[in-house]
Short mmCIF file of C-alpha atoms and ligand atoms in Angstrom, two decimals:
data_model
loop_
_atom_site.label_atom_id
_atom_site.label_comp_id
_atom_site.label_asym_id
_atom_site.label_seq_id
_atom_site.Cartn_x
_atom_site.Cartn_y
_atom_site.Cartn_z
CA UNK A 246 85.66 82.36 36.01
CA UNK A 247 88.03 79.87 37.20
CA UNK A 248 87.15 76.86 40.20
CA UNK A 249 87.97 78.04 43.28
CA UNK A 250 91.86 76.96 43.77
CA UNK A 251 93.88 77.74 46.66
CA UNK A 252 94.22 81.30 46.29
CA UNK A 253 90.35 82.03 46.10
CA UNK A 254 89.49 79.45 48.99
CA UNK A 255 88.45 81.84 51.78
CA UNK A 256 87.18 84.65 49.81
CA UNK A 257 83.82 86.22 48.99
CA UNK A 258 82.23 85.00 46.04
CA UNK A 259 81.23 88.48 45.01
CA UNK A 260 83.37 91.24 44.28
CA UNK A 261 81.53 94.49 43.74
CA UNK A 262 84.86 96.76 42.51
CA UNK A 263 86.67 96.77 39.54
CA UNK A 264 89.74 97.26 41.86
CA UNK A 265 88.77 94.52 43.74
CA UNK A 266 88.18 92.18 40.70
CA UNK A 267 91.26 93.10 39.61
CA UNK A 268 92.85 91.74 42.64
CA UNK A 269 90.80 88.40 41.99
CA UNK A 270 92.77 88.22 38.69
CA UNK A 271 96.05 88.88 39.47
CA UNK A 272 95.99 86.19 42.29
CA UNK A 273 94.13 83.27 40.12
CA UNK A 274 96.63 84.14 37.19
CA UNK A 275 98.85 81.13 36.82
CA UNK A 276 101.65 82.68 34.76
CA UNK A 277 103.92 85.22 36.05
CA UNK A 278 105.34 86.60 33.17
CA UNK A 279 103.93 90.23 32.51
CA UNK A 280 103.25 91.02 28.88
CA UNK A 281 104.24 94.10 27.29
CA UNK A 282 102.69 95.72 23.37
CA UNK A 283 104.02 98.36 21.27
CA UNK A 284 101.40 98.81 18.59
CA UNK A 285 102.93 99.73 15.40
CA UNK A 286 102.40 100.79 11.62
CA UNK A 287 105.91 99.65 10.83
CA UNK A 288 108.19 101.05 8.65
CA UNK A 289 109.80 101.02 12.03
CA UNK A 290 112.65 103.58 13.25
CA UNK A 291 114.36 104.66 16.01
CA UNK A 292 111.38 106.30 17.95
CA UNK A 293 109.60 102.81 17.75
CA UNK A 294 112.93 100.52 18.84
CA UNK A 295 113.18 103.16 21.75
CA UNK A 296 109.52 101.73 22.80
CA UNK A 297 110.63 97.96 22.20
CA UNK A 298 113.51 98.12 24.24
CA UNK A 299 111.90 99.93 27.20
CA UNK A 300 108.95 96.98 26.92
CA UNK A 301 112.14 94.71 27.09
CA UNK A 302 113.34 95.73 30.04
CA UNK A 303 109.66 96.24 31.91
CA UNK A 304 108.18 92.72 30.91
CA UNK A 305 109.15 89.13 30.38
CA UNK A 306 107.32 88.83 27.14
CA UNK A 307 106.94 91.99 24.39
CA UNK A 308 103.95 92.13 21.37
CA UNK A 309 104.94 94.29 18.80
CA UNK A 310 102.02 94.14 16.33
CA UNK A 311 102.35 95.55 13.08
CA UNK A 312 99.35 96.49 10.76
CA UNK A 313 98.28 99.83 9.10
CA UNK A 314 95.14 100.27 10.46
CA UNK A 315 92.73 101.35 7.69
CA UNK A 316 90.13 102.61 9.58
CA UNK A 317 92.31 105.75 10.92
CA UNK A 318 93.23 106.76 7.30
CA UNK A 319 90.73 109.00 6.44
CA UNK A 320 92.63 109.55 3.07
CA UNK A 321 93.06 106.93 0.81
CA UNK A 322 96.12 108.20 -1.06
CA UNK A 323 98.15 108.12 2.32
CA UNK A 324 96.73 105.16 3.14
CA UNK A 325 98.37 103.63 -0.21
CA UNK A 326 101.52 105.52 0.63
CA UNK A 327 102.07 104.20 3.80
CA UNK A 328 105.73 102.30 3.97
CA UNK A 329 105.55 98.68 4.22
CA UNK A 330 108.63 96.92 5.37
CA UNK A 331 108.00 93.79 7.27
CA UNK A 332 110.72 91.91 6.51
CA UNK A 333 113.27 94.55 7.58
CA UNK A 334 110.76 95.18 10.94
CA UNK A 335 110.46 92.28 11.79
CA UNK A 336 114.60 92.11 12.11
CA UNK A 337 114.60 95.10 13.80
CA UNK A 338 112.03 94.36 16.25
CA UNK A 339 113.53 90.78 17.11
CA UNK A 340 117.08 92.86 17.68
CA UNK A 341 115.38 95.02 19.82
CA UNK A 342 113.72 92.77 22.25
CA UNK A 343 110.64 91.85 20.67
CA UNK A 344 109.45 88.27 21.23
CA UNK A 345 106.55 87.74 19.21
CA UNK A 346 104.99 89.93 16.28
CA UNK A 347 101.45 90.35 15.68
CA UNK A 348 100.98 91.19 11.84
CA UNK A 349 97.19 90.64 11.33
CA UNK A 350 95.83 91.21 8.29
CA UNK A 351 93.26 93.69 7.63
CA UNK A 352 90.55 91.20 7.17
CA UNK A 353 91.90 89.19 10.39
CA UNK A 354 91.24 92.78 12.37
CA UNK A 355 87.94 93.60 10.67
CA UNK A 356 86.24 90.50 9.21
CA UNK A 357 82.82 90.09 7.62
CA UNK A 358 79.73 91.54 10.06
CA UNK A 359 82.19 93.46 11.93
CA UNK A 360 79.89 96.36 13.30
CA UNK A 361 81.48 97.76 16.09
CA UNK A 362 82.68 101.18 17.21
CA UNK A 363 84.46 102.43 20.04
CA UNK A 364 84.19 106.40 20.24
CA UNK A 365 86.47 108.13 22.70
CA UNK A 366 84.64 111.58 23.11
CA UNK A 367 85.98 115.04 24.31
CA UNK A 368 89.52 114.59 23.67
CA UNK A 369 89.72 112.92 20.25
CA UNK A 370 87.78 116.25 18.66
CA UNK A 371 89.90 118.64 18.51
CA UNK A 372 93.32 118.95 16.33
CA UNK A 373 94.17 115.78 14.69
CA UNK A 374 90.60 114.41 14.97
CA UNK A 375 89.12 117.65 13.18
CA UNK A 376 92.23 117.94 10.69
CA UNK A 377 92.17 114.34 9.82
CA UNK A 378 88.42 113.68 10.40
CA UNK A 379 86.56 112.08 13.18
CA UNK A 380 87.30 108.53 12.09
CA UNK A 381 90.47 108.93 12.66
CA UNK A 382 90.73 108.67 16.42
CA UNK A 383 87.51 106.17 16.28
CA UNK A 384 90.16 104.09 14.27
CA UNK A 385 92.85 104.46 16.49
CA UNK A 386 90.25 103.89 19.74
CA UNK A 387 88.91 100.61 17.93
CA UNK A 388 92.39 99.05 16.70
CA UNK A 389 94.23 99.39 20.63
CA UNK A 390 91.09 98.13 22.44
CA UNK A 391 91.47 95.16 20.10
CA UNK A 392 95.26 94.79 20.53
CA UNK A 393 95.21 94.99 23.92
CA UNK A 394 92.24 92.70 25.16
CA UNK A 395 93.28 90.34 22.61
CA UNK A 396 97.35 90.28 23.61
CA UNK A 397 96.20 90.49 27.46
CA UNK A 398 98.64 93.07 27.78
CA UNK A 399 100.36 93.95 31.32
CA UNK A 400 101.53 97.11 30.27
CA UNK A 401 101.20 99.04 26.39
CA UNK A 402 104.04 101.69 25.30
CA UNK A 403 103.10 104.87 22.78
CA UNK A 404 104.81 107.73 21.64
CA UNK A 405 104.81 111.30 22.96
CA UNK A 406 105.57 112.47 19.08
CA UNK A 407 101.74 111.35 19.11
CA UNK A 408 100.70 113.14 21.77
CA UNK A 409 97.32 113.72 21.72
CA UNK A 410 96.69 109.84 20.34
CA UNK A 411 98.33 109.17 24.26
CA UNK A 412 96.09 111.27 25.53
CA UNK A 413 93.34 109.25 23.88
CA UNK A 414 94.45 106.32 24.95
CA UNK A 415 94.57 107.38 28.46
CA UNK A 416 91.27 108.16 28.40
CA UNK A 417 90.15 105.06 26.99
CA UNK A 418 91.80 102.95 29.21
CA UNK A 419 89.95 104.24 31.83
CA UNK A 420 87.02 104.71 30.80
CA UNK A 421 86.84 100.96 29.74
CA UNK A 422 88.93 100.18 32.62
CA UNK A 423 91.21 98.11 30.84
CA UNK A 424 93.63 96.41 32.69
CA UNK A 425 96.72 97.67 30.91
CA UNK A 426 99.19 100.78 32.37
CA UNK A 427 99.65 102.94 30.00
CA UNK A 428 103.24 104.57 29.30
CA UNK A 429 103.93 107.39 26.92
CA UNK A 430 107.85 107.69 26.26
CA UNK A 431 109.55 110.62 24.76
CA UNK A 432 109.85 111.60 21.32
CA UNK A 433 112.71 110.49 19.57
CA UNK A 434 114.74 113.33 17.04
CA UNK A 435 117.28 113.30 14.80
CA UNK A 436 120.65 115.31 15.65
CA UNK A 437 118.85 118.03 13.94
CA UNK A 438 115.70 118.08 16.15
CA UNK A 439 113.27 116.57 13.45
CA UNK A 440 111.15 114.09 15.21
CA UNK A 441 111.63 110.97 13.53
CA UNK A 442 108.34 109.71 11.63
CA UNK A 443 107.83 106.82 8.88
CA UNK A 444 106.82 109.30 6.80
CA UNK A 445 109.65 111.66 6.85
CA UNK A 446 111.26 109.34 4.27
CA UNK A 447 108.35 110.90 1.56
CA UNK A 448 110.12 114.35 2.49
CA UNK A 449 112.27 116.13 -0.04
CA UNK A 450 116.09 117.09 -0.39
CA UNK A 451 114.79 120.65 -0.34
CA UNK A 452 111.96 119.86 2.57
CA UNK A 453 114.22 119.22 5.10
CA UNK A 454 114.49 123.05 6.23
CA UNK A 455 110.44 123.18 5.88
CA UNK A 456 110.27 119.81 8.37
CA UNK A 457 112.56 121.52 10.60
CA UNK A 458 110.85 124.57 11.43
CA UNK A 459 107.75 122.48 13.31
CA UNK A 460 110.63 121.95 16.32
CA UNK A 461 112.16 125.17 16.04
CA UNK A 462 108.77 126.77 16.51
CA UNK A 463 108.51 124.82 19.82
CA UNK A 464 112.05 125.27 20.70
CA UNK A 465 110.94 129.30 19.96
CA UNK A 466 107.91 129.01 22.35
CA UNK A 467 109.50 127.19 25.18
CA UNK A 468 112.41 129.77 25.09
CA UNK A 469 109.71 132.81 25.22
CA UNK A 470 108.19 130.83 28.09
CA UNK A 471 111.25 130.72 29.65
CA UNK A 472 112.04 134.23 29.27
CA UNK A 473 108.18 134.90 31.41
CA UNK A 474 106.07 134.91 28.46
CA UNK A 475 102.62 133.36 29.47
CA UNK A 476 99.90 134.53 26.68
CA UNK A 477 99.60 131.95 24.63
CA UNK A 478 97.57 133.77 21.46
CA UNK A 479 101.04 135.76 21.32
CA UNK A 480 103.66 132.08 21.81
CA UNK A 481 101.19 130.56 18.98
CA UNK A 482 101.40 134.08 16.86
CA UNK A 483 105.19 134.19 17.15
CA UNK A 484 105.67 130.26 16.24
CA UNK A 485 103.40 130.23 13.25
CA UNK A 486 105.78 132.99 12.06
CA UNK A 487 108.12 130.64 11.87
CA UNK A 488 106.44 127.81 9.98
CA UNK A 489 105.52 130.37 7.25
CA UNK A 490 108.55 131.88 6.90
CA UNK A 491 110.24 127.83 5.63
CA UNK A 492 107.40 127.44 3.63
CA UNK A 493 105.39 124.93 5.84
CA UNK A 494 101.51 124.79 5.40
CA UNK A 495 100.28 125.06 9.27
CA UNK A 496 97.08 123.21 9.68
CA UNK A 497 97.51 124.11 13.55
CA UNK A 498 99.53 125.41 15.97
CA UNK A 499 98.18 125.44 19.46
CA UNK A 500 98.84 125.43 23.57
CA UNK A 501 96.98 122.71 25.39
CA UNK A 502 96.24 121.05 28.53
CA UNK A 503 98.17 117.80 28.38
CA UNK A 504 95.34 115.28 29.33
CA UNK A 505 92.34 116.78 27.93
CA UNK A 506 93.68 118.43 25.16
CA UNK A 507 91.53 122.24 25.51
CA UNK A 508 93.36 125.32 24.34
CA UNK A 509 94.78 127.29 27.25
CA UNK A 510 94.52 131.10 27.01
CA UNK A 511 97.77 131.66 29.45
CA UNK A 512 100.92 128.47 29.51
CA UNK A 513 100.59 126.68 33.11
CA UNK A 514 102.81 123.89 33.85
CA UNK A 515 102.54 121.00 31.84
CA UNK A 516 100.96 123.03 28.62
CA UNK A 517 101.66 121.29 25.77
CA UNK A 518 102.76 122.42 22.37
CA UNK A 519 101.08 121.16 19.52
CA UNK A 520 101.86 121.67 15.73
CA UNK A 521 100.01 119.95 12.55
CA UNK A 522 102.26 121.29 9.34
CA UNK A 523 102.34 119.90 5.86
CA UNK A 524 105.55 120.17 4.11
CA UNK A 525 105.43 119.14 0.40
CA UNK A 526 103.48 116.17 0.00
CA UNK A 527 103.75 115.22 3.66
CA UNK A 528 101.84 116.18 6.89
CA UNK A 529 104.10 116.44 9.79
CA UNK A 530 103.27 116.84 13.32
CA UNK A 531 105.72 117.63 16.66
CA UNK A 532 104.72 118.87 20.14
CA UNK A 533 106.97 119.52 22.80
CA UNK A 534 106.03 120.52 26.60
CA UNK A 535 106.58 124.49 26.81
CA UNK A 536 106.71 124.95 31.18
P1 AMP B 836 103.18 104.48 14.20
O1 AMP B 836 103.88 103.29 13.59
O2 AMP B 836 103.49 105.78 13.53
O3 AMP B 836 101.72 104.23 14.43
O4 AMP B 836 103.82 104.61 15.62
C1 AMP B 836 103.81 103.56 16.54
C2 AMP B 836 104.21 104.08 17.89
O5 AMP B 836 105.53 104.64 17.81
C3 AMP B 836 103.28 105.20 18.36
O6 AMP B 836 103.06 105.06 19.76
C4 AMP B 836 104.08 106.43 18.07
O7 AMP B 836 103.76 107.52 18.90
C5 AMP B 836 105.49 105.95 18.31
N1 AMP B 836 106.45 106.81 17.64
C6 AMP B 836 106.45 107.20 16.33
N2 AMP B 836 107.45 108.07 16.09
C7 AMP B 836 108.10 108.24 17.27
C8 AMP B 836 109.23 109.02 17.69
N3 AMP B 836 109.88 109.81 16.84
N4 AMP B 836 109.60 108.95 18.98
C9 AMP B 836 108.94 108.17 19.85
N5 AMP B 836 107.88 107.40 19.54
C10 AMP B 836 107.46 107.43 18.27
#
C-alpha cells in the first residue's frame, strides 16, 4: 500500500469490502488516464478495429495485445494455421486508436516453472469447451487474467461473435473481482451476413454458401420466434435443416441463457443462439440473440 497522502488522511486504516477497497484505489491513484485492452490473436479485421475504436473513444490510453495463445488450441494443426500478420496489425491497430501493443511472446506469457491454472467452472463446459476440449476455456481464463492484471486495465472490450468466451469472462471477472468492466460489443458481418473471423480467409471459393448458412439459420430462428414460435427443440430442428442442406458439418446448434450458458427448453428474452459448424477445413461459429 501506499503512505498515507492527502486523500487517505482521515480514513480508517482497514477496509473490510472489496467495494470499499476499491474506493481506496481509485482515490490514491495518481494518474487519471483510464486504460482500455482489446485482447487479440491478430490477423486483425473489421470486428477487432470496431473494438479498438470504441476503447478509443472510452479511455485515454488503449492495449491491444496480440499473441496466439497456445494454451486454448487444443489442436495443434490450427494452432500452426493460425494467421500471423503483425506488421500489417500493428498498422491497423495504430490507425484505429491503439496506443501501445502488447505482442508477448509465448515464452514471455508462460516461462519456465509456470504452474498455474485458472479454471472458470459451470459456464466454460458446455459447447465450445466440450467441442474444443476443456483446455480451451482454461486457456482463454488464464491468458485475460494475465492481460488484464498485468495492463491494469480500466475497462477490457470482447466480441459478441464469441459469445460464450464473454460470458466466461464475465464470470471470471467477478468471481476474481477484478477491477476491470467488462464490455461485449456486437458482432461485426460482412454485407452478406457472414460474421467476420481470421479464419474465414482458410474458407473456399465454393465454401462461401456453406459459411453462410450458420447466420441464415439464426436469421431462420429469430424470424420463427418472431412469428410466436417458443419450443426451442423445434427452432434448433428447423435451423440444423439448414446447415445440412449447404453442406456444413454442425458440431452444435443450441438456445441458451445468455450469462450462464444452459440450454433453454422454451426461447425467453435474451435466449441466445448458438451455432458451432465446420465448413471445409474450417470451424465456424455465429450466435445471434433470437427474442
Ligand atoms: P480473436 O483475435 O479471434 O481472439 O478475437 C479478438 C477479439 O475480437 C475477441 O473479443 C473476439 O470476440 C473479437 N471479434 C472477433 N471477430 C469479431 C467480429 N466479427 N465482430 C466483433 N468482434 C469480433
Amino acid at each position: 500500500m501506499t503512505e498515507n497522502g492527502p486523500a487517505e488522511r482521515g480514513r480508517s486504516l482497514v477496509v473490510r469490502t472489496v467495494s470499499e477497497l476499491r474506493e481506496r484505489r481509485a482515490a490514491i491513484r495518481r494518474a487519471e488516464h483510464r486504460v482500455g485492452v482489446v485482447p487479440t490473436m491478430g490477423a486483425l479485421h473489421e470486428g477487432h478495429l470496431a473494438l479498438i475504436r470504441a476503447a478509443a473513444e472510452e479511455n485515454d490510453e488503449v492495449v491491444v495485445s496480440i499473441f496466439v495463445n497456445p494454451t486454448q488450441f487444443n489442436d495443434a494443426a490450427d494452432l500452426d494455421a493460425y494467421p500471423r500478420t503483425e506488421d500489417r496489425d500493428v498498422e491497423l491497430a495504430q490507425a484505429a486508436g491503439a496506443t501501445l501493443l502488447f505482442v508477448p511472446s509465448a515464452a514471455e506469457m508462460y516461462p519456465v516453472g509456470f504452474a498455474t491454472s485458472v479454471h472458470v467452472g459451470g459456464v466454460s463446459e458446455r459447447w465450445e469447451g466440450a467441442t474444443r476440449g476443456a483446455s480451451h476455456f482454461d486457456g482463454v481464463a488464464l491468458v485475460v487474467t494475465k492481460l488484464l492484471v498485468s495492463v491494469g486495465a480500466d475497462s477490457a472490450y470482447f466480441g459478441q461473435k464469441d459469445a460464450q468466451q464473454v460470458a466466461v469472462v464475465r464470470r471470471l471477472a467477478a468471481d476474481l473481482n477484478l477491477p476491470t468492466t467488462i464490455t461485449a460489443l456486437p458482432t461485426v458481418r460482412d454485407v452478406d451476413g457472414l460474421a467476420l473471423s481470421s479464419r474465414n480467409a482458410r474458407l473456399g471459393t465454393g465454401d462461401r454458401e456453406a459459411a453462410l448458412s450458420l447466420s441464415r439459420s439464426l436469421q431462420r430462428a429469430r424470424d420463427l420466434v418472431a412469428a410466436g414460435e417458443r419450443d426451442t427443440a423445434l427452432l434448433a430442428a428447423e435451423a440444423r435443416r439448414i446447415l445440412q442442406d449447404a453442406g456444413a458439418a454442425i458440431e452444435y446448434w443450441a438456445i441458451v441463457d445468455p450469462a450462464t450458458f444452459e440450454p433453454l427448453a422454451e426461447v425467453v428474452a435474451g435466449a441466445l443462439g448458438i451455432v458451432a459448424a465446420r465448413v471445409g477445413p474450417v470451424r465456424l461459429i455465429d450466435n445471434a440473440p433470437l427474442a
